[in-house]
Short mmCIF file of C-alpha atoms and ligand atoms in Angstrom, two decimals:
data_model
loop_
_atom_site.label_atom_id
_atom_site.label_comp_id
_atom_site.label_asym_id
_atom_site.label_seq_id
_atom_site.Cartn_x
_atom_site.Cartn_y
_atom_site.Cartn_z
CA MET D 1 -50.19 6.34 -3.61
CA GLU D 2 -46.44 7.34 -2.53
CA LYS D 3 -44.19 6.45 -5.02
CA ASN D 4 -40.84 4.27 -3.45
CA TYR D 5 -38.17 2.87 -5.68
CA HIS D 6 -35.88 1.58 -2.64
CA MET D 7 -34.72 -1.88 -2.08
CA THR D 8 -36.79 -2.78 0.73
CA PRO D 9 -34.82 -3.94 4.00
CA GLY D 10 -36.68 -7.41 2.93
CA GLN D 11 -34.87 -7.41 -0.67
CA PHE D 12 -31.62 -6.24 0.98
CA ARG D 13 -31.73 -9.22 3.48
CA GLU D 14 -32.10 -11.77 0.82
CA GLU D 15 -30.00 -10.69 -2.09
CA GLY D 16 -27.03 -9.96 0.48
CA LYS D 17 -27.18 -13.06 1.62
CA LYS D 18 -27.25 -14.47 -1.95
CA LEU D 19 -24.17 -12.09 -2.30
CA ILE D 20 -22.43 -13.26 0.83
CA ASP D 21 -22.75 -16.88 -0.93
CA TRP D 22 -21.27 -15.62 -4.10
CA ILE D 23 -18.18 -14.12 -2.68
CA ALA D 24 -17.93 -17.31 -0.56
CA ASP D 25 -17.88 -19.60 -3.71
CA TYR D 26 -15.67 -17.05 -5.52
CA TYR D 27 -12.88 -17.84 -3.26
CA GLU D 28 -13.37 -21.81 -3.56
CA GLN D 29 -13.10 -21.36 -7.31
CA VAL D 30 -10.84 -18.48 -7.42
CA GLU D 31 -7.83 -20.75 -8.90
CA ASN D 32 -10.49 -21.78 -11.83
CA TYR D 33 -10.00 -18.66 -13.71
CA PRO D 34 -7.00 -17.42 -15.69
CA VAL D 35 -4.95 -15.06 -13.16
CA LEU D 36 -4.74 -12.58 -16.01
CA SER D 37 -7.65 -11.24 -17.61
CA THR D 38 -7.56 -12.28 -21.40
CA VAL D 39 -9.79 -9.50 -22.66
CA GLN D 40 -8.75 -6.84 -25.52
CA PRO D 41 -8.95 -2.94 -24.61
CA GLY D 42 -12.81 -2.31 -25.09
CA ASP D 43 -14.11 -5.87 -24.70
CA ILE D 44 -16.23 -5.26 -21.69
CA ARG D 45 -17.58 -2.17 -22.49
CA LYS D 46 -18.95 -2.63 -26.23
CA GLN D 47 -21.35 -5.28 -24.14
CA LEU D 48 -22.55 -2.48 -21.87
CA PRO D 49 -25.42 -0.63 -23.00
CA PRO D 50 -24.97 2.86 -24.57
CA GLN D 51 -27.51 4.28 -22.13
CA ALA D 52 -28.50 4.19 -18.47
CA PRO D 53 -31.61 2.27 -17.98
CA GLU D 54 -34.84 4.21 -17.88
CA LYS D 55 -36.66 1.51 -15.51
CA GLY D 56 -34.76 -0.03 -12.39
CA GLU D 57 -34.11 -3.64 -12.98
CA PRO D 58 -34.20 -6.32 -10.13
CA PHE D 59 -30.72 -7.23 -8.64
CA ASP D 60 -30.76 -10.33 -10.18
CA ALA D 61 -30.28 -9.08 -13.49
CA MET D 62 -27.37 -7.40 -12.24
CA MET D 63 -25.41 -10.47 -11.23
CA SER D 64 -26.18 -12.14 -14.21
CA ASP D 65 -24.22 -9.18 -16.04
CA VAL D 66 -21.62 -9.64 -13.54
CA ASN D 67 -20.76 -12.91 -14.18
CA LYS D 68 -21.03 -12.69 -17.78
CA LEU D 69 -19.69 -9.34 -18.46
CA ILE D 70 -17.80 -8.52 -15.77
CA MET D 71 -15.64 -11.60 -14.68
CA PRO D 72 -14.10 -12.03 -17.78
CA GLY D 73 -12.34 -8.75 -17.45
CA ILE D 74 -11.21 -9.25 -13.82
CA THR D 75 -7.52 -9.81 -13.21
CA HIS D 76 -7.39 -12.21 -10.08
CA TRP D 77 -5.41 -10.89 -7.35
CA GLN D 78 -6.89 -12.71 -4.87
CA SER D 79 -5.94 -15.94 -6.77
CA PRO D 80 -3.06 -17.87 -4.46
CA ASN D 81 -1.26 -18.30 -8.16
CA PHE D 82 -1.23 -13.89 -8.27
CA PHE D 83 2.48 -12.96 -7.89
CA ALA D 84 2.50 -9.65 -9.87
CA TYR D 85 3.18 -6.15 -8.89
CA PHE D 86 2.76 -6.29 -5.14
CA GLN D 87 0.42 -8.61 -2.62
CA SER D 88 -2.69 -6.77 -2.18
CA ASN D 89 -4.62 -9.53 -0.22
CA THR D 90 -7.62 -9.24 1.89
CA SER D 91 -9.80 -11.86 4.09
CA GLY D 92 -12.98 -12.43 5.12
CA PRO D 93 -13.09 -10.14 8.42
CA SER D 94 -11.98 -7.58 6.20
CA ILE D 95 -14.51 -7.79 3.80
CA LEU D 96 -17.29 -8.05 6.31
CA GLY D 97 -15.52 -4.79 7.99
CA GLU D 98 -15.96 -3.03 4.85
CA LEU D 99 -19.27 -4.40 4.56
CA LEU D 100 -20.38 -2.79 7.65
CA SER D 101 -19.05 0.20 7.00
CA ALA D 102 -20.92 0.75 4.01
CA GLY D 103 -24.27 -0.17 5.83
CA LEU D 104 -23.33 2.33 8.49
CA GLY D 105 -22.67 5.08 5.93
CA VAL D 106 -20.90 7.36 8.32
CA GLN D 107 -19.19 10.11 7.55
CA GLY D 108 -15.82 10.27 9.72
CA MET D 109 -14.70 13.97 9.03
CA LEU D 110 -14.78 15.23 12.49
CA TRP D 111 -15.01 13.39 15.78
CA ALA D 112 -18.49 14.76 16.57
CA THR D 113 -19.89 13.28 13.19
CA SER D 114 -19.67 10.23 14.57
CA PRO D 115 -17.14 9.46 17.42
CA ALA D 116 -16.63 5.87 17.47
CA CYS D 117 -15.31 6.33 13.79
CA THR D 118 -12.64 8.55 15.14
CA GLU D 119 -12.12 6.39 18.58
CA LEU D 120 -11.63 3.25 17.42
CA GLU D 121 -9.22 4.57 14.56
CA SER D 122 -6.80 6.16 17.18
CA GLN D 123 -7.22 3.04 19.44
CA VAL D 124 -6.34 0.19 16.40
CA MET D 125 -3.39 2.62 15.29
CA ASP D 126 -1.88 3.04 18.78
CA TRP D 127 -2.85 -1.11 19.18
CA LEU D 128 -0.58 -1.07 16.16
CA VAL D 129 2.17 0.75 17.50
CA ASP D 130 3.02 -2.24 20.26
CA MET D 131 2.11 -4.98 17.98
CA MET D 132 4.81 -3.88 15.28
CA GLY D 133 7.46 -2.43 17.82
CA LEU D 134 6.94 1.11 16.42
CA PRO D 135 8.17 4.02 18.23
CA ALA D 136 6.31 4.70 21.03
CA HIS D 137 5.91 8.55 20.18
CA PHE D 138 3.92 7.69 17.42
CA LYS D 139 0.92 7.06 19.98
CA THR D 140 -1.80 9.37 19.57
CA THR D 141 -1.41 9.03 23.50
CA ALA D 142 1.98 10.79 23.29
CA SER D 143 3.18 13.66 20.81
CA GLY D 144 2.37 11.73 17.81
CA GLY D 145 -0.31 10.05 16.28
CA GLY D 146 -1.59 7.62 13.68
CA VAL D 147 -4.31 7.91 10.83
CA ILE D 148 -5.69 5.89 8.05
CA GLN D 149 -5.40 7.53 4.94
CA ASP D 150 -6.36 6.40 1.30
CA THR D 151 -3.17 5.65 -0.08
CA ALA D 152 0.49 5.73 0.91
CA SER D 153 0.41 8.04 -1.97
CA ASN D 154 -1.82 10.70 -0.18
CA ALA D 155 0.54 9.86 3.40
CA ALA D 156 3.61 11.11 1.65
CA LEU D 157 1.63 14.08 0.13
CA ALA D 158 0.38 15.06 3.71
CA ALA D 159 4.13 14.48 4.90
CA LEU D 160 5.63 16.63 2.38
CA LEU D 161 3.00 19.47 3.06
CA ALA D 162 4.03 19.11 6.95
CA ALA D 163 7.68 19.26 6.05
CA ARG D 164 7.34 22.31 3.90
CA GLU D 165 5.22 24.18 6.61
CA ARG D 166 7.45 23.14 9.26
CA LYS D 167 10.40 24.27 7.40
CA THR D 168 9.15 27.65 6.42
CA ASN D 169 7.37 28.36 9.97
CA PHE D 170 4.22 27.84 8.72
CA SER D 171 4.76 30.76 6.19
CA SER D 172 4.34 28.80 3.21
CA ASN D 173 0.65 28.30 3.55
CA LEU D 174 -0.06 31.76 3.70
CA THR D 175 2.40 33.21 1.20
CA GLY D 176 2.48 30.21 -1.13
CA GLU D 177 6.23 31.05 -1.12
CA SER D 178 8.79 27.60 -1.30
CA SER D 179 10.96 28.74 -4.56
CA ARG D 180 13.99 27.76 -2.51
CA LEU D 181 12.75 24.06 -1.25
CA VAL D 182 14.56 21.16 -2.22
CA ALA D 183 13.36 16.93 -1.44
CA TYR D 184 15.57 14.28 -1.26
CA VAL D 185 14.62 10.52 -2.38
CA SER D 186 16.79 7.68 -4.22
CA THR D 187 16.56 6.49 -7.44
CA GLN D 188 14.52 3.50 -6.14
CA THR D 189 11.86 5.66 -4.05
CA HIS D 190 8.25 5.08 -5.32
CA SER D 191 7.04 7.59 -8.05
CA SER D 192 4.32 8.83 -5.28
CA VAL D 193 6.76 11.32 -3.76
CA GLU D 194 7.61 12.67 -7.23
CA LYS D 195 3.78 13.16 -7.62
CA GLY D 196 3.62 15.09 -4.30
CA ILE D 197 6.28 17.10 -5.04
CA LYS D 198 4.30 17.83 -8.83
CA VAL D 199 1.13 18.30 -6.63
CA MET D 200 2.41 20.68 -4.19
CA GLY D 201 3.86 22.84 -6.88
CA ILE D 202 7.27 22.34 -5.73
CA GLY D 203 8.81 21.36 -9.09
CA THR D 204 10.15 18.44 -9.95
CA ASN D 205 13.59 19.64 -10.94
CA ARG D 206 14.05 20.30 -6.88
CA LEU D 207 13.72 16.46 -6.22
CA ARG D 208 17.15 15.37 -6.00
CA LYS D 209 17.45 11.20 -6.84
CA ILE D 210 20.34 9.75 -4.76
CA GLU D 211 22.43 7.30 -5.92
CA VAL D 212 22.08 3.95 -4.07
CA ASP D 213 24.71 1.15 -3.60
CA GLU D 214 25.19 -2.56 -4.85
CA HIS D 215 21.97 -3.52 -2.94
CA PHE D 216 19.75 -0.64 -4.35
CA ALA D 217 19.40 1.24 -0.45
CA MET D 218 20.25 4.93 -0.73
CA ARG D 219 23.86 5.95 -0.07
CA PRO D 220 24.05 8.21 3.17
CA GLU D 221 27.48 9.90 2.29
CA ALA D 222 25.90 10.83 -1.13
CA LEU D 223 22.76 12.01 0.50
CA GLU D 224 24.96 14.31 2.97
CA ASN D 225 26.90 15.44 -0.51
CA GLN D 226 24.02 16.63 -1.89
CA LEU D 227 22.37 18.07 0.84
CA LYS D 228 25.67 20.38 1.46
CA LYS D 229 26.07 21.33 -1.98
CA ASP D 230 22.20 22.53 -2.19
CA MET D 231 22.84 24.54 0.97
CA LYS D 232 25.82 26.24 -0.36
CA ASN D 233 23.93 27.02 -3.41
CA GLY D 234 20.92 28.87 -1.12
CA PHE D 235 18.46 25.87 -1.63
CA ILE D 236 16.69 24.63 1.45
CA PRO D 237 16.66 21.11 2.03
CA PHE D 238 13.22 20.15 3.67
CA PHE D 239 12.32 16.93 3.14
CA VAL D 240 14.00 13.08 2.66
CA CYS D 241 12.34 10.03 2.33
CA GLY D 242 13.55 6.57 3.00
CA THR D 243 12.23 3.41 2.47
CA VAL D 244 11.60 -0.19 3.96
CA GLY D 245 11.25 -2.27 0.98
CA THR D 246 11.34 -0.81 -2.38
CA THR D 247 8.89 -1.25 -4.93
CA SER D 248 10.94 -2.70 -7.46
CA SER D 249 13.37 -4.90 -5.51
CA ASN D 250 12.23 -4.48 -1.55
CA ALA D 251 15.53 -2.81 -1.09
CA VAL D 252 15.74 -1.59 2.60
CA ASP D 253 17.46 2.03 2.81
CA PRO D 254 19.61 2.38 6.14
CA LEU D 255 17.09 4.63 7.98
CA ARG D 256 19.57 5.30 10.92
CA GLU D 257 22.13 7.00 8.97
CA ILE D 258 19.48 8.88 7.10
CA GLY D 259 18.00 9.84 10.19
CA GLU D 260 20.95 10.91 11.63
CA ILE D 261 22.02 13.31 8.74
CA CYS D 262 18.06 14.85 8.45
CA LYS D 263 18.35 15.59 12.57
CA LYS D 264 21.92 17.24 11.86
CA TYR D 265 20.29 19.68 8.98
CA ASP D 266 16.80 19.64 10.41
CA VAL D 267 15.13 17.96 7.46
CA TRP D 268 11.85 16.13 7.84
CA PHE D 269 12.58 12.63 7.50
CA HIS D 270 9.40 10.35 6.14
CA VAL D 271 9.83 6.88 5.90
CA ASP D 272 7.75 5.01 3.25
CA ALA D 273 6.98 1.00 3.90
CA ALA D 274 3.73 0.56 1.72
CA MET D 275 4.50 -2.63 0.54
CA SER D 276 7.10 -4.46 3.03
CA GLY D 277 5.69 -2.42 6.67
CA THR D 278 3.52 -5.25 7.53
CA ALA D 279 6.68 -7.54 8.12
CA ALA D 280 7.27 -5.73 11.53
CA VAL D 281 4.53 -7.93 12.90
CA CYS D 282 7.51 -10.30 13.12
CA PRO D 283 9.86 -9.47 15.85
CA GLU D 284 12.59 -11.31 13.64
CA PHE D 285 11.87 -8.68 10.89
CA ARG D 286 12.19 -5.28 12.96
CA SER D 287 16.06 -4.83 12.53
CA HIS D 288 14.88 -3.92 9.10
CA PHE D 289 13.28 -0.76 10.96
CA ASP D 290 16.03 0.38 13.05
CA GLY D 291 16.30 4.04 12.78
CA LEU D 292 12.63 4.67 12.55
CA GLN D 293 12.59 6.37 16.03
CA LEU D 294 14.39 9.08 14.09
CA ALA D 295 11.39 9.49 11.49
CA ASP D 296 9.35 12.15 11.64
CA SER D 297 6.64 10.48 9.61
CA TYR D 298 5.78 6.87 8.64
CA ALA D 299 3.69 4.74 6.42
CA PHE D 300 2.70 1.43 5.53
CA ASN D 301 -0.23 -0.15 3.84
CA PRO D 302 -2.39 -2.92 5.45
CA HIS D 303 -4.07 -2.76 2.39
CA LYS D 304 -0.84 -4.82 0.38
CA TRP D 305 -0.20 -7.29 3.02
CA MET D 306 -2.35 -7.53 5.91
CA PHE D 307 -5.23 -9.21 4.71
CA THR D 308 -7.24 -6.00 4.93
CA ASN D 309 -8.81 -4.82 1.41
CA PHE D 310 -7.97 -1.40 -0.31
CA ASP D 311 -8.01 1.11 0.61
CA CYS D 312 -6.41 1.07 4.20
CA ASP D 313 -2.74 3.04 4.79
CA CYS D 314 -1.73 3.78 7.98
CA PHE D 315 0.07 6.82 8.47
CA TYR D 316 1.81 7.98 11.71
CA VAL D 317 3.75 11.04 12.66
CA ALA D 318 5.96 12.05 15.52
CA ASP D 319 4.57 15.65 16.23
CA LYS D 320 0.89 15.50 15.41
CA ALA D 321 0.66 19.69 16.28
CA ILE D 322 2.62 20.11 12.99
CA LEU D 323 0.32 18.09 10.72
CA ILE D 324 -2.67 19.73 12.34
CA LYS D 325 -1.61 23.16 11.88
CA THR D 326 -0.44 22.31 8.48
CA LEU D 327 -4.00 21.27 6.99
CA SER D 328 -6.40 22.59 9.68
CA ILE D 329 -9.60 24.44 8.21
CA LEU D 330 -12.71 25.75 9.71
CA PRO D 331 -15.31 26.84 8.36
CA GLU D 332 -18.53 27.92 9.96
CA TYR D 333 -20.73 24.90 8.90
CA LEU D 334 -17.93 22.79 10.40
CA LYS D 335 -17.86 24.02 13.90
CA ASN D 336 -18.77 22.41 17.10
CA GLU D 337 -18.25 22.64 20.67
CA ALA D 338 -16.13 19.30 20.96
CA THR D 339 -13.63 20.77 18.21
CA GLU D 340 -13.88 24.23 19.89
CA LYS D 341 -13.07 22.78 23.38
CA GLY D 342 -10.08 20.96 21.98
CA ALA D 343 -10.79 17.64 23.48
CA VAL D 344 -11.11 15.55 20.52
CA ILE D 345 -9.31 14.38 17.22
CA ASP D 346 -11.23 15.79 14.04
CA TYR D 347 -9.06 13.38 11.10
CA ARG D 348 -10.62 15.89 8.79
CA ASP D 349 -6.53 17.94 9.58
CA TRP D 350 -4.98 14.85 8.93
CA HIS D 351 -5.24 14.84 5.27
CA VAL D 352 -5.87 16.73 2.51
CA GLN D 353 -9.58 15.67 1.98
CA LEU D 354 -12.79 16.57 4.19
CA GLY D 355 -14.83 13.11 4.07
CA ARG D 356 -13.96 10.10 5.30
CA ARG D 357 -14.56 6.60 5.76
CA PHE D 358 -15.16 4.28 8.70
CA ARG D 359 -11.84 2.30 7.66
CA ALA D 360 -10.97 1.13 11.20
CA LEU D 361 -13.69 -1.31 11.56
CA LYS D 362 -11.88 -3.63 8.71
CA LEU D 363 -8.72 -3.14 10.66
CA TRP D 364 -10.38 -3.61 13.64
CA PHE D 365 -11.79 -7.10 12.46
CA VAL D 366 -8.76 -8.37 10.82
CA ILE D 367 -6.61 -7.87 13.84
CA ARG D 368 -9.18 -9.45 16.15
CA HIS D 369 -9.63 -12.46 13.97
CA TYR D 370 -6.17 -13.21 13.41
CA GLY D 371 -4.41 -11.98 16.72
CA ALA D 372 -1.24 -10.81 16.42
CA GLU D 373 -0.28 -14.55 16.50
CA GLY D 374 -2.27 -15.03 13.58
CA LEU D 375 -0.66 -12.21 11.54
CA ARG D 376 2.94 -13.16 12.70
CA TYR D 377 2.30 -16.76 11.67
CA HIS D 378 0.78 -15.87 7.80
CA ILE D 379 3.68 -13.02 7.15
CA GLY D 380 6.16 -15.12 8.53
CA GLU D 381 5.06 -18.12 6.21
CA HIS D 382 5.31 -15.60 3.28
CA ILE D 383 8.79 -14.67 3.79
CA ARG D 384 9.30 -18.37 4.81
CA LEU D 385 8.06 -19.38 1.43
CA ALA D 386 9.75 -16.39 -0.53
CA ARG D 387 13.28 -17.66 0.98
CA GLU D 388 12.43 -21.17 -0.25
CA LEU D 389 11.97 -20.02 -3.74
CA ALA D 390 15.24 -18.10 -3.80
CA SER D 391 17.26 -21.19 -2.29
CA TRP D 392 15.39 -23.19 -5.50
CA ILE D 393 16.77 -20.36 -7.73
CA LYS D 394 20.16 -20.43 -6.28
CA THR D 395 20.73 -24.11 -6.85
CA SER D 396 19.20 -24.12 -10.64
CA ALA D 397 21.82 -23.90 -13.19
CA ASP D 398 19.21 -21.88 -15.52
CA PHE D 399 18.57 -18.86 -13.44
CA GLU D 400 19.96 -16.24 -11.25
CA LEU D 401 18.88 -14.52 -7.80
CA LEU D 402 19.42 -10.47 -7.45
CA ASN D 403 19.54 -11.08 -3.91
CA GLU D 404 18.57 -12.47 -0.88
CA PRO D 405 14.85 -11.27 -0.45
CA PRO D 406 14.60 -9.02 3.01
CA PHE D 407 11.04 -9.68 2.97
CA ASN D 408 8.79 -11.52 0.48
CA LEU D 409 9.74 -10.39 -3.10
CA VAL D 410 12.06 -12.67 -5.33
CA CYS D 411 13.66 -11.31 -8.10
CA PHE D 412 15.04 -13.39 -10.53
CA ARG D 413 15.90 -14.07 -14.31
CA HIS D 414 16.89 -16.48 -16.47
CA LYS D 415 20.75 -16.19 -17.77
CA ALA D 416 19.45 -16.01 -21.20
CA SER D 417 19.02 -12.28 -22.72
CA ASP D 418 16.55 -9.63 -21.43
CA GLU D 419 14.44 -10.56 -24.52
CA PHE D 420 14.45 -14.25 -23.42
CA ASN D 421 13.17 -13.31 -19.91
CA LYS D 422 10.32 -11.00 -21.64
CA LYS D 423 9.00 -13.63 -23.73
CA LEU D 424 9.04 -16.27 -20.93
CA MET D 425 7.02 -13.99 -19.08
CA ASP D 426 4.90 -12.97 -21.33
CA ARG D 427 4.47 -16.80 -21.90
CA LEU D 428 3.51 -17.51 -18.46
CA ASN D 429 1.14 -14.95 -17.91
CA LYS D 430 -0.63 -16.02 -21.38
CA SER D 431 -1.25 -19.68 -19.75
CA GLY D 432 -3.37 -17.56 -16.84
CA ARG D 433 -1.65 -20.25 -14.58
CA ILE D 434 0.38 -17.68 -12.90
CA TYR D 435 0.94 -13.70 -13.05
CA LEU D 436 3.89 -12.20 -12.35
CA THR D 437 5.70 -8.83 -13.44
CA HIS D 438 9.24 -7.67 -14.04
CA THR D 439 11.40 -4.77 -12.99
CA VAL D 440 14.72 -3.39 -14.71
CA LEU D 441 17.80 -2.83 -12.47
CA ASN D 442 20.65 -1.06 -13.91
CA GLY D 443 19.41 -2.16 -17.11
CA THR D 444 18.88 -5.39 -16.70
CA PHE D 445 15.47 -7.01 -16.98
CA TRP D 446 14.54 -9.35 -13.90
CA LEU D 447 11.40 -11.34 -13.05
CA ARG D 448 9.88 -10.45 -9.64
CA MET D 449 7.40 -12.91 -7.76
CA SER D 450 5.70 -11.27 -4.77
CA ILE D 451 4.40 -13.71 -2.19
CA GLY D 452 1.77 -12.65 -0.44
CA GLN D 453 -1.90 -13.11 -1.65
CA THR D 454 -3.95 -14.41 1.32
CA GLN D 455 -4.36 -18.27 0.18
CA THR D 456 -0.83 -18.45 -1.51
CA LYS D 457 0.66 -21.67 0.17
CA GLN D 458 3.80 -23.57 -0.48
CA GLU D 459 2.29 -25.95 -3.26
CA HIS D 460 1.31 -22.69 -5.45
CA VAL D 461 4.74 -21.49 -5.26
CA ALA D 462 6.31 -24.47 -5.82
CA ARG D 463 3.84 -25.10 -8.92
CA ALA D 464 5.08 -21.95 -10.09
CA TRP D 465 8.64 -22.75 -10.07
CA GLU D 466 7.79 -25.75 -11.83
CA LEU D 467 5.83 -23.92 -14.58
CA ILE D 468 8.56 -21.32 -15.24
CA ARG D 469 11.41 -23.79 -15.63
CA GLU D 470 9.34 -26.24 -17.88
CA MET D 471 8.36 -22.94 -19.94
CA ALA D 472 12.04 -21.46 -20.05
CA LYS D 473 13.07 -25.16 -21.29
CA GLN D 474 10.44 -24.97 -24.30
C1 PLP M 501 3.03 0.45 -3.37
C2 PLP M 501 3.64 1.46 -2.96
C3 PLP M 501 3.30 2.86 -2.69
C4 PLP M 501 1.80 3.56 -3.03
O1 PLP M 501 0.92 2.74 -2.69
P1 PLP M 501 -0.48 3.89 -2.54
O2 PLP M 501 -0.76 3.29 -1.46
O3 PLP M 501 -1.10 2.74 -3.72
O4 PLP M 501 -0.69 5.05 -2.79
C5 PLP M 501 4.48 3.88 -1.93
N1 PLP M 501 5.60 3.11 -2.01
C6 PLP M 501 6.01 1.94 -2.02
C7 PLP M 501 7.13 1.67 -1.29
C8 PLP M 501 5.16 1.09 -2.63
O5 PLP M 501 5.18 -0.12 -2.39
#
């Protein structure tokens, strides 16, 4: 008889239903786990067999090991008491969209390899332009267009490459020559831009880190001075990154002023709003995005704050022809009629890698489940909770607030020493009841609380604040 080791559709149906139940149970009980995993390095691995199994095992055995071996090594990002780093939230519709994407298992590298994968993505990306008040020329139906990338880091890399090619009249792709190019970020810009500079071989000594003001926003006059100085010295400025919501403190760079400088000197202007960009669903926070019309590219992460599980970064360009010309490659084995006629989008030309998942499904499910109204409500609530926490901190005798939070990140510290704050943070995190992280700004240690997990409510923030004050007293 022919052998068959595959899971049958019947087994899949049965195990799949149990797994959905398992996930639903997990969400109901997530607050019972210590938020930060308490295992030591190597603890998980040493419990795993040294060799892969020779004989296949039943699915039950795997799930039993998930419970026993894997769960202790999980840090519970989806706990409403998770306030560390940045929010990285998900939701039911997103998880189901991800499952469906895996179920269909399509490769969306070309329009022809699954037309729905491309067309749904273009449509959802265009929807977001209207929903979030983004510049209309970002739409695929206009000069620009949007694409879902895996991460904001790779979106920045795509922007850097397109910027280089625009500046060198597409000669750098041909010759590799880029020796006089310089790029500009602020001291607070996310490290992914510096990594992109490394990856593309520009050399980090040609990345200028512009100083920031007292709110940690880039100083436009310092940018212009540096641009002029570099040009005088024979360098060629090609790329500036502005940020809406820096990772460290949620600072907002003055996009309009930076954008105008970029136009004046013909430099590509990329805006990174990976962490805070979702705030634009609420019209009342759009003033922070003033000047985005001047951007050549823009990225924000639904996988941080829009209830869409990792990975899902939305990347827009003002002129898609430049991006496509930069990254387009057409080997014989990918040639097809639809591409040749130029009637379709082939998203493999919009990022570094070839293969791509059907990520638009989960974003589509999320937007349709919540509606624009639901997203506005929950994002608005997160920001309201952050402001409320900030008001409690301001009225406390022992703690100080860094600044009024523009979005949902609250930076604060106990008025005692850095050492005290560090110890306080470690004790809070070891308690398992909440998880928060820190940053250092101007040499001072600050605690950070990012309020944006899907289930985080007033009671969680209030309890966290109570716990922080209690532990500080001890
Ligand atoms: C988190 C973050 C990034 C990196 O995001 P990835 O999608 O993980 O690459 C970039 N920029 C900012 C401002 C961020 O907060």
